XYZ file of C-alpha atoms in Angstrom:
218
model
C 18.153 0.711 8.867
C 15.053 1.821 6.905
C 13.318 2.839 10.162
C 16.333 4.957 11.029
C 16.392 6.512 7.607
C 12.781 7.367 7.948
C 13.028 8.475 11.631
C 10.870 11.609 12.342
C 8.767 10.811 9.235
C 5.105 11.313 10.257
C 3.236 7.989 10.104
C 6.340 5.915 10.499
C 6.918 4.391 13.986
C 9.815 5.751 16.062
C 12.663 3.384 16.819
C 13.180 3.399 20.577
C 15.994 0.898 20.673
C 17.628 -1.803 18.611
C 20.336 -4.468 19.250
C 21.222 -8.148 19.044
C 22.307 -11.119 20.982
C 24.086 -14.324 19.786
C 21.048 -15.425 17.715
C 18.512 -12.717 17.149
C 18.246 -8.991 16.190
C 15.777 -6.879 18.223
C 13.978 -3.543 17.608
C 11.677 -1.593 19.897
C 9.171 0.659 18.265
C 6.539 3.018 19.889
C 3.482 1.165 20.931
C 0.644 1.233 18.278
C -2.956 -0.086 18.052
C -4.679 -2.453 15.942
C -3.962 -3.117 12.224
C -6.553 -2.393 9.469
C -6.721 -6.112 8.864
C -7.676 -6.876 12.546
C -10.317 -4.089 12.512
C -11.656 -5.485 9.249
C -11.994 -8.871 10.808
C -14.668 -7.580 13.217
C -16.226 -4.644 11.394
C -17.034 -3.314 7.986
C -15.720 0.009 6.391
C -17.985 2.527 4.704
C -16.888 4.172 1.490
C -16.210 7.404 3.471
C -13.881 5.540 5.836
C -12.135 3.734 2.956
C -11.512 7.112 1.200
C -10.226 8.728 4.389
C -7.876 5.750 4.918
C -6.793 6.058 1.296
C -5.909 9.786 1.651
C -3.770 9.117 4.674
C -1.921 6.140 3.128
C -1.275 8.067 -0.188
C 0.284 10.814 1.793
C 2.400 8.169 3.633
C 3.442 6.550 0.373
C 4.287 9.858 -1.183
C 6.590 10.619 1.693
C 8.307 7.291 1.421
C 8.583 7.551 -2.352
C 9.987 11.081 -2.124
C 12.739 9.526 0.097
C 13.629 7.237 -2.886
C 12.055 4.074 -1.488
C 9.219 1.756 -2.534
C 7.604 -0.277 0.265
C 6.615 -3.347 -1.903
C 4.337 -4.940 0.557
C 1.158 -2.834 0.857
C -1.466 -4.744 2.719
C -4.004 -4.104 5.619
C -1.616 -5.928 8.154
C 1.050 -3.324 7.576
C -1.105 -0.362 8.581
C -1.767 0.281 12.270
C -3.705 2.857 14.055
C -2.294 5.039 16.734
C -3.372 5.004 20.418
C -5.231 7.521 22.503
C -5.278 10.885 20.901
C -3.545 9.371 17.804
C -6.158 6.734 17.194
C -7.249 8.309 13.931
C -3.690 8.414 12.613
C -2.476 5.640 10.431
C 1.157 4.199 10.680
C 2.940 2.103 8.055
C 5.205 -0.723 9.317
C 7.199 -3.685 8.027
C 9.917 -2.394 5.638
C 11.490 -5.868 5.213
C 10.891 -5.819 1.376
C 11.426 -2.090 1.032
C 13.960 -1.056 -1.656
C 15.558 1.931 -3.215
C 14.268 2.743 -6.667
C 16.770 5.575 -7.216
C 20.467 5.384 -7.697
C 22.724 8.456 -8.072
C 19.518 10.515 -8.715
C 18.532 8.182 -11.531
C 15.682 5.726 -11.589
C 16.633 2.136 -11.421
C 16.212 0.613 -14.996
C 13.294 -1.683 -15.602
C 14.176 -5.356 -15.432
C 12.701 -8.811 -14.873
C 12.574 -10.313 -11.307
C 12.871 -14.047 -10.448
C 9.593 -14.313 -8.471
C 6.549 -12.548 -7.116
C 7.430 -9.997 -4.346
C 5.043 -9.121 -1.504
C 1.634 -10.474 -0.743
C -0.066 -12.604 -3.472
C -3.394 -11.004 -2.570
C -2.407 -7.430 -3.085
C 0.493 -7.722 -5.563
C 0.337 -5.581 -8.710
C -0.154 -7.032 -12.162
C 3.411 -6.112 -12.864
C 4.498 -8.239 -9.840
C 2.654 -11.160 -11.452
C 4.541 -10.584 -14.643
C 7.871 -10.506 -12.734
C 8.632 -6.862 -13.579
C 10.762 -4.812 -11.225
C 8.562 -2.832 -8.798
C 8.315 0.936 -8.705
C 6.069 3.621 -7.257
C 3.104 2.617 -9.381
C 3.157 -0.802 -7.879
C 2.733 0.418 -4.317
C -0.099 2.545 -5.460
C -1.799 -0.441 -7.342
C -1.461 -2.633 -4.245
C -3.216 0.146 -2.288
C -6.049 0.007 -4.800
C -6.537 -3.687 -3.966
C -6.314 -2.958 -0.291
C -9.019 -0.264 -0.471
C -11.208 -2.489 -2.614
C -10.786 -5.209 0.076
C -11.800 -2.862 2.902
C -14.918 -1.796 1.039
C -16.056 -5.074 -0.414
C -15.071 -7.233 2.521
C -13.441 -9.777 0.391
C -11.668 -9.790 -3.090
C -12.812 -12.137 -5.887
C -9.442 -13.944 -5.931
C -9.527 -14.453 -2.130
C -12.553 -16.713 -2.774
C -10.670 -19.051 -5.165
C -10.121 -22.503 -3.892
C -7.154 -23.021 -6.211
C -4.416 -20.506 -5.436
C -3.277 -20.232 -9.060
C -1.222 -17.196 -9.952
C -2.751 -16.914 -13.411
C -6.274 -17.067 -12.215
C -5.560 -14.487 -9.532
C -3.922 -12.234 -12.114
C -6.987 -12.569 -14.378
C -9.384 -11.775 -11.627
C -7.331 -8.696 -10.669
C -7.355 -7.472 -14.255
C -11.134 -7.824 -14.174
C -11.782 -5.957 -10.910
C -12.453 -2.749 -12.689
C -15.519 -4.459 -14.207
C -16.852 -5.217 -10.790
C -20.338 -3.591 -10.476
C -20.119 -3.507 -6.710
C -16.835 -1.505 -6.528
C -17.508 2.229 -6.402
C -16.487 4.247 -9.402
C -14.017 6.304 -7.464
C -12.104 3.161 -6.693
C -12.400 1.791 -10.178
C -11.064 5.083 -11.586
C -8.205 5.052 -9.073
C -7.093 1.423 -10.096
C -7.367 2.292 -13.721
C -5.176 5.408 -13.242
C -2.366 3.731 -11.275
C -2.343 0.777 -13.860
C -1.869 3.310 -16.564
C 1.433 4.729 -15.048
C 4.766 4.037 -16.707
C 7.491 2.259 -14.770
C 9.422 5.530 -13.946
C 6.499 7.833 -13.692
C 5.727 9.689 -10.624
C 2.039 9.243 -9.559
C -0.092 12.369 -9.285
C -0.725 11.945 -5.547
C -2.420 15.280 -5.095
C -4.866 14.644 -8.051
C -5.885 11.305 -6.334
C -6.276 13.021 -2.985
C -8.388 15.773 -4.546
C -10.553 13.221 -6.226
C -11.077 11.319 -2.966
C -11.896 14.603 -1.140
C -14.441 15.528 -3.739
C -16.100 12.176 -3.393
C -16.219 12.526 0.402
C -17.943 15.885 0.024
C -20.563 14.247 -2.276
C -21.117 11.521 0.283
C -21.631 14.002 3.114
C -24.665 15.624 1.229
């Protein structure tokens, strides 16, 4: 249903066919390339590449958010590259946890959730605190994803004990990480400062990333 709603949105795969049999539902999407996760498994990303990915994903998230939806599962596995002449384009997939944050032109009220939603590795601090997710949380998860692509691994991925409180504390401290570029630190600080109903300033972030890219080219 979400794919149908987002049909013809640039960066969202096109639904070719869907149906069901006695046991299963099926959906056929246009063929895409590797995920950012699978590429990361065999190569590293420069800061320039990370910022270019960030710009594309922020445009994608803005489009989805403008449609009244939050994705709620931002992670490298859910971003695929196109094929052939589209191989530099990024596509977003897996809307299984996607949810409307608007109802009758009003933002859904803030409330508590029963459990952590999405991927533990990329979940926002609010998710750990069981607070209803909104646009800011997609953006925060993107911050951890970009940090992962640049650093190669996140501090909480190295923890032997998968304890929520330890992971949350390590996430809170990532802005003090000396190896994380200032542009990404500032991004994470900004999206964490957003209020529950606040619309992120997508274009400000994109402009900051583009300025940094110009500096890196010199």
